[in-house]
Coordinates of C-alpha atoms in Angstrom, one line a residue:
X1 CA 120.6 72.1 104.6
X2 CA 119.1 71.0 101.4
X3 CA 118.5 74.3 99.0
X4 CA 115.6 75.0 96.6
X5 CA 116.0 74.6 92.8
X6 CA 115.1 78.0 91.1
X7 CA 113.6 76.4 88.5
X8 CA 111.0 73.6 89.9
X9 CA 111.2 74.9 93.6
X10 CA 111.8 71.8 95.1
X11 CA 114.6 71.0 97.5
X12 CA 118.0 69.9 95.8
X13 CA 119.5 66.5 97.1
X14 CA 123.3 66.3 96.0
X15 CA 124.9 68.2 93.3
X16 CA 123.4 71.6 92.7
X17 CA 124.4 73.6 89.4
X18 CA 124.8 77.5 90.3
X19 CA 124.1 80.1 88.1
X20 CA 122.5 83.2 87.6
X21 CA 123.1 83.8 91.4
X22 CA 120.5 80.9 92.2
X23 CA 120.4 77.3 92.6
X24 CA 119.4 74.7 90.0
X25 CA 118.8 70.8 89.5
X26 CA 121.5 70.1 86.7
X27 CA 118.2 68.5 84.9
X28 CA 116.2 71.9 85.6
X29 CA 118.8 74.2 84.5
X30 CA 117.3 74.5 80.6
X31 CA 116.0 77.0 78.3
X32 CA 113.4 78.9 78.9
X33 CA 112.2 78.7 74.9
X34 CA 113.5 75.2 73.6
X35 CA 113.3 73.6 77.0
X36 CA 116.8 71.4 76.4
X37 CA 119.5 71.4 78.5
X38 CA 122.0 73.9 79.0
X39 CA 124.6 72.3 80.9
X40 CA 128.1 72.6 78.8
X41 CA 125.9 75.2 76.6
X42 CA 126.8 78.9 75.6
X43 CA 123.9 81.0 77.3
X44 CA 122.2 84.1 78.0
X45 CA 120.5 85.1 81.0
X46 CA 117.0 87.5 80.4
X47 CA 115.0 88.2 83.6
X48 CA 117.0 86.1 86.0
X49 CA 115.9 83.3 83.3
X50 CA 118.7 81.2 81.0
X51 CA 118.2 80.8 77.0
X52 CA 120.4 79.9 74.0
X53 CA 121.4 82.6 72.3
X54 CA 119.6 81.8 69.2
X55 CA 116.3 81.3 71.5
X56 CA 116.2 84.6 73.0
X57 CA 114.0 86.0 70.4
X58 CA 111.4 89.5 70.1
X59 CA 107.7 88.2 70.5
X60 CA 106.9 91.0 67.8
X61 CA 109.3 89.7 64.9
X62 CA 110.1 86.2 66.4
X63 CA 114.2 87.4 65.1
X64 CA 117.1 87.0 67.6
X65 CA 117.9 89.4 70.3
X66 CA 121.4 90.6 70.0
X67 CA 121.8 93.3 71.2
X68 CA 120.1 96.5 72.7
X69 CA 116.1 95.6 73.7
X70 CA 113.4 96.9 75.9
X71 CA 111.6 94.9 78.6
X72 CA 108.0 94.4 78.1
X73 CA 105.4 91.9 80.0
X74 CA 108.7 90.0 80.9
X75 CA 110.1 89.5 77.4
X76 CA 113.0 91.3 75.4
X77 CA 111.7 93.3 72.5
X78 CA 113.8 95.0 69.8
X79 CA 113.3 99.0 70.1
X80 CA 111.8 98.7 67.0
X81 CA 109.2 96.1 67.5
X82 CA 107.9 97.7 70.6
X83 CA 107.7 101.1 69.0
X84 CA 105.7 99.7 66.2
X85 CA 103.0 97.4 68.2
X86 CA 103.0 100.0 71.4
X87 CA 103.0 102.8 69.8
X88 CA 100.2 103.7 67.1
X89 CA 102.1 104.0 63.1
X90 CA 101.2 107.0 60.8
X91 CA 98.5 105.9 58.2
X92 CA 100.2 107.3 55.4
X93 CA 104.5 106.3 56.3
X94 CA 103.8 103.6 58.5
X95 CA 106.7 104.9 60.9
X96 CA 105.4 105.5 64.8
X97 CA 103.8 108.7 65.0
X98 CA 105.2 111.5 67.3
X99 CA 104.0 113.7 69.5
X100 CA 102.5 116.1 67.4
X101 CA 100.2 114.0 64.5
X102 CA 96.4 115.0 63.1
X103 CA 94.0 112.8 63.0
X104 CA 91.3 113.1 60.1
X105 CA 87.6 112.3 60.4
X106 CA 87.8 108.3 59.7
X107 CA 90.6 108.1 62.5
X108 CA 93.2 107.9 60.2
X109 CA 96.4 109.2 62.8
X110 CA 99.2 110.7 60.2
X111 CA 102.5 112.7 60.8
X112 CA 101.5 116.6 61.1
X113 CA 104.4 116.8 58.4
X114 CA 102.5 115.3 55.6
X115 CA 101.4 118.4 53.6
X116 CA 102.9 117.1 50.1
X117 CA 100.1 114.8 49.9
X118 CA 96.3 116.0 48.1
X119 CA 93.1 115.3 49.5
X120 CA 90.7 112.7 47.8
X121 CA 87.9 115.1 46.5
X122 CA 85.1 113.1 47.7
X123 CA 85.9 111.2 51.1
X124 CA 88.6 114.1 52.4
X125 CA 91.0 111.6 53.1
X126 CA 95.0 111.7 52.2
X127 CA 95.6 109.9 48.7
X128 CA 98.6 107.7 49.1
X129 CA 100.0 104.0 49.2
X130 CA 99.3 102.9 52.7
X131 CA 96.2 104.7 53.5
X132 CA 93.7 104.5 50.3
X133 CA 96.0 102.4 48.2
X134 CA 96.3 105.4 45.7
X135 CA 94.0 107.1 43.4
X136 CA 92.9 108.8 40.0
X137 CA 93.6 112.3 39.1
X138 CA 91.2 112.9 36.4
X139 CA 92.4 115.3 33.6
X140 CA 89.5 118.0 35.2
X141 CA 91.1 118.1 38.3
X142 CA 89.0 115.8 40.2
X143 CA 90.9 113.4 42.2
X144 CA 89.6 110.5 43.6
X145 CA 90.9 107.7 45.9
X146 CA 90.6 104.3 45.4
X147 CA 88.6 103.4 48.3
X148 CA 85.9 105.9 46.4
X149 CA 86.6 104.3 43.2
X150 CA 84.9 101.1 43.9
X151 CA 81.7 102.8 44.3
X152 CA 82.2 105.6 41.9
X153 CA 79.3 107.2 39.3
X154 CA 80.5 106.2 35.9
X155 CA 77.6 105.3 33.5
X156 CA 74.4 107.4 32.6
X157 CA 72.3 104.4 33.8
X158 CA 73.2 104.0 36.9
X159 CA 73.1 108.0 37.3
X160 CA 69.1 107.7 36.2
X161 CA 68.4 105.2 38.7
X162 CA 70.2 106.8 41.7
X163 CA 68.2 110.0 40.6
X164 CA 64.9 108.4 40.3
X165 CA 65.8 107.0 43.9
X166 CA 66.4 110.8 45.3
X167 CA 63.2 111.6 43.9
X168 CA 61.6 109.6 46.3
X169 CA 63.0 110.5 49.1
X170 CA 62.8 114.1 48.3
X171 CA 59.3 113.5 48.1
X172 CA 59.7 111.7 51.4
X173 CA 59.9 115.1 53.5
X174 CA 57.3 116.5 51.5
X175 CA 58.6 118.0 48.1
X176 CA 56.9 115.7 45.6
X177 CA 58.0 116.4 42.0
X178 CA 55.6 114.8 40.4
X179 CA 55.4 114.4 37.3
X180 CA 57.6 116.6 35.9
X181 CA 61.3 116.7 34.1
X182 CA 64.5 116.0 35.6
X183 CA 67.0 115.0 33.3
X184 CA 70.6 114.0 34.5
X185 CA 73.7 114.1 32.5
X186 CA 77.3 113.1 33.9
X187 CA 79.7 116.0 33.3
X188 CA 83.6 116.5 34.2
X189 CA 84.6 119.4 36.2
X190 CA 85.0 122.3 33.3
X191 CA 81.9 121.5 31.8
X192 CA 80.0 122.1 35.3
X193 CA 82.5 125.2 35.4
X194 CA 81.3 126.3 32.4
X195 CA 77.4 125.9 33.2
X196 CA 77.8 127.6 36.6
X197 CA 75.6 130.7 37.3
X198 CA 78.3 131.7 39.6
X199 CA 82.2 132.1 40.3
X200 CA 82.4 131.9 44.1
X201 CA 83.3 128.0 44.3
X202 CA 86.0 128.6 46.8
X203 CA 85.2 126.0 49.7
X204 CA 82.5 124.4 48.2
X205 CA 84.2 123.4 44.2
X206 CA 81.3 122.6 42.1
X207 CA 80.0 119.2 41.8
X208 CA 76.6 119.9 40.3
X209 CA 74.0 122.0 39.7
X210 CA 70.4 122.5 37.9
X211 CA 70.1 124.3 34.5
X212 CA 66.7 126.1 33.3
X213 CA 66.1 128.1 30.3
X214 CA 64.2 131.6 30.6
X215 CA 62.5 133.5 27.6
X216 CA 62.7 137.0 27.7
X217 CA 60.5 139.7 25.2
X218 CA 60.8 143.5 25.5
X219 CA 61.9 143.1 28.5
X220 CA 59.7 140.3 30.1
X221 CA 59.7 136.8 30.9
X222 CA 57.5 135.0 28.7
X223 CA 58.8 131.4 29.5
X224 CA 60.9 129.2 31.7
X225 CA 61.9 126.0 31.1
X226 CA 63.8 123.4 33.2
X227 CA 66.4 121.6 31.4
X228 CA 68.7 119.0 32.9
X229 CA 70.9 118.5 36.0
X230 CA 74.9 117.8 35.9
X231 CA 76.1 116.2 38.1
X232 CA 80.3 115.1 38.5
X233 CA 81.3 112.1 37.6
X234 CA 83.2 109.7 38.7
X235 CA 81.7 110.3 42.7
X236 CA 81.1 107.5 44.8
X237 CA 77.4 106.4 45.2
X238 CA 76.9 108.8 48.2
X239 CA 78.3 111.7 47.3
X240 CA 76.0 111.0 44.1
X241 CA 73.0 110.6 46.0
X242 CA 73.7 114.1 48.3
X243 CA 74.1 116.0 45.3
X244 CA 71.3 114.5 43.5
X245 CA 68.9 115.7 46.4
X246 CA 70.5 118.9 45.8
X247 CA 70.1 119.8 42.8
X248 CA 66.1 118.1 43.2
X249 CA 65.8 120.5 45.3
X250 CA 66.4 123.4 42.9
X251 CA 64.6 121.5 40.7
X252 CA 61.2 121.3 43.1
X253 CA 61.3 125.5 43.8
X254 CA 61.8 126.0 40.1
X255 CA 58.7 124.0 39.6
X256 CA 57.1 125.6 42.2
X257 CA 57.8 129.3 41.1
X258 CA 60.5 130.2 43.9
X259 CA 62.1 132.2 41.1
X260 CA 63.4 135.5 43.2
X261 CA 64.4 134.0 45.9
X262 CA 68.3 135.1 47.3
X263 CA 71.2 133.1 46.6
X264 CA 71.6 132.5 49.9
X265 CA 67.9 132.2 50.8
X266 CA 67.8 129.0 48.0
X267 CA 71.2 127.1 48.4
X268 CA 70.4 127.3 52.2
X269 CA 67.6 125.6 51.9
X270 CA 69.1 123.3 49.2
X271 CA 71.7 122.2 51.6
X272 CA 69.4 121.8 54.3
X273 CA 67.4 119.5 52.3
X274 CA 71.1 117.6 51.8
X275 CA 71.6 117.5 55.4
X276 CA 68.0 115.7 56.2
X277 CA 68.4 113.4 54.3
X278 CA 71.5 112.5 55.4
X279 CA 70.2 112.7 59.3
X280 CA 68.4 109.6 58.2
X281 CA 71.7 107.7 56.9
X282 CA 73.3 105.7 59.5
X283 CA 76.6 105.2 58.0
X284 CA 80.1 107.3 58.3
X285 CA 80.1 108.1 55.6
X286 CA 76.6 110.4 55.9
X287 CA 78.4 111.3 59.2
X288 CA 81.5 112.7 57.1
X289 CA 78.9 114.6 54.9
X290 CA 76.7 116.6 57.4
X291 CA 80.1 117.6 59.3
X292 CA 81.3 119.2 56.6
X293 CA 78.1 120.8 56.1
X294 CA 77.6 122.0 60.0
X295 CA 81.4 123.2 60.1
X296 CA 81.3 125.5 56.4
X297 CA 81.5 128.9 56.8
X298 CA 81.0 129.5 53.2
X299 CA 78.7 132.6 52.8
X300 CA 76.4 131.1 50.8
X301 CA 76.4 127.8 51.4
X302 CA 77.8 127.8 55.3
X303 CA 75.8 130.7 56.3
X304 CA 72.8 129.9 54.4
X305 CA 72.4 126.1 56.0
X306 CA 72.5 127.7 59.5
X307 CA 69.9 130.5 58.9
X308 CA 68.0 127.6 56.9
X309 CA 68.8 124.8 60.1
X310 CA 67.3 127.7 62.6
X311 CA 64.2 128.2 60.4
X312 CA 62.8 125.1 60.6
X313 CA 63.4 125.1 64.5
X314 CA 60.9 128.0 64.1
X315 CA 58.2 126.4 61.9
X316 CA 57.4 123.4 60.5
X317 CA 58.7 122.5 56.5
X318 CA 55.8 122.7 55.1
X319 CA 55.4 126.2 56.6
X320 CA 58.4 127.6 56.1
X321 CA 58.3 126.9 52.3
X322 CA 55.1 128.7 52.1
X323 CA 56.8 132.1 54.2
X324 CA 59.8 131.9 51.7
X325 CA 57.6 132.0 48.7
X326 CA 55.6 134.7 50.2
X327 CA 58.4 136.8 52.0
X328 CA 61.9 135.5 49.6
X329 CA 63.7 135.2 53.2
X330 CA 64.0 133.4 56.0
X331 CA 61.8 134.4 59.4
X332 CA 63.2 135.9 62.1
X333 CA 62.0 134.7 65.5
X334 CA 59.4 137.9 65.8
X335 CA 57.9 136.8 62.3
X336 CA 57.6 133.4 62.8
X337 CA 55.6 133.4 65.8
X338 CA 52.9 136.4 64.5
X339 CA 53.4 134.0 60.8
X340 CA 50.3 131.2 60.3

């Protein structure tokens, strides 16, 4: 009874070659990668299937097998290899990440292990080699990646036009500034340190803020003046452009004789003005900004956003800036409805 080659399944007619516990056409018997013969050849068998040694090779670094390897859609693969392409590689090492890993904002994974490494100052993510091919620790303290680098803030020109462009958009939502001043100057961190009317920068650092001058005489104000904004530099384009429409902000209820308000009262609404304007950005990197801005529990900042977010759920903008001039804080549900 004639028996069936393993290799082309038809029926074998005189001498059959057995290996591998199966029957084979001499002609048939070959390797499964170079397709020559293997009669009078050295071989190895893989999945019931024969190959030189030298052909028997990991589809992840095309090197030889030699000797442990792990089965994978029915071909060898060096532990390695398999870990590497199966299993996802920590953004910062590049070995195979663990159980236990983070994952930042961008959906960069990294080993839960990696707290030698700072934090770009801008983008939030892990300064290193492999992930944001390095970065710039400015003598100030500031340090930025390199992915934020290519679109950093480094010349007074383009700082004017970005501001000129947050203008607009300011005015966009309402608060028109007209005609009047607003100055920019790029600063390093101690300068802004330096000009800061406060020294609670704990979650928030300082990255820029407005400057006015007021005359006192016997006791009174005679005069106010608004002088310039700083703003950091060396921040990528839209980090620029969310602290520009901050510090606008200030700028607008300075102009507009919001001068008693609370700290929290005006930085609340400061960063609420941030956090519309970046609604209307449909990139990640806008996405980065307002989460940080929805998840800070800074007192000031933190706190002030949320009473400022549920305000405006209350009344309309335009409204609302007219009940914090009149009232210097925010409305409570009660007020707001009996409020027109």
């Amino acid at each position: 009874m004639a028996t069936e080659c393993k290799s082309c399944h038809k029926a074998i007619h005189g001498n059959a070659l057995k290996a591998l516990g199966a029957d084979w056409h001499p002609h048939c018997f070959t390797c499964r990668t170079c397709k020559r013969p293997l009669i009078n050849e050295t071989f190895v068998a893989f999945n019931g299937r024969p190959f030189h040694p030298r052909c028997l090779r990991c589809p992840g670094c095309r090197k030889t097998i030699k000797k442990r390897y792990i089965e994978h859609d029915g071909m060898p693969w060096h532990l390695d290899c398999h870990r590497k392409l199966h299993r996802p590689l920590c953004s910062v090492c590049r070995k195979p990440l663990t159980r236990n890993y983070l994952v930042d904002f961008w959906g960069n994974a990294f080993c839960n292990t990696h707290t030698n490494y700072s934090n770009c100052s801008s983008c939030g993510r892990i300064v290193c080699k492999h992930l944001t091919d390095g970065g710039m620790l400015h003598p100030d303290g500031l340090l930025i990646c390199n992915l934020c680098t290519l679109r950093a803030v480094d010349t007074q020109e383009r700082a004017e036009s970005l501001l000129n462009e947050m203008r607009l958009a300011l005015a966009s939502v309402g608060l028109k500034l007209n005609q009047t001043q607003t100055p920019v100057i790029l600063c390093d961190r101690d300068e802004l340190r330096k000009a800061s009317r406060h020294n609670f920068h704990n979650e928030r650092p300082i990255l820029g803020l407005a400057q006015w001058t007021t005359t006192f005489s016997g006791g009174r104000i005679i005069g106010r003046q608004f002088d310039r904004i700083l703003i950091q530099s060396k921040l990528p384009e839209e980090h620029f452009r969310t602290i520009a429409i901050h510090e606008l902000t200030h700028a607008w209820l300075f102009y507009n004789q919001y001068h008693d308000l609370p700290l929290q009262v005006e930085e609340g609404m400061c960063v609420l003005m941030e956090y519309i304007w970046l609604k209307n950005q449909d990139t990640k990197d806008a996405s980065y900004r307002r989460t940080l801005i929805e998840q800070s529990r800074d007192p000031i900042y933190g706190e002030g956003f949320q009473k400022a977010r549920a305000a405006l759920k209350l009344m309309p903008l335009r409204v609302l800036l007219r009940y914090l001039q009149e009232k210097n804080s925010f409305p409570s549900r009660f007020s707001a409805f009996f409020y027109h």
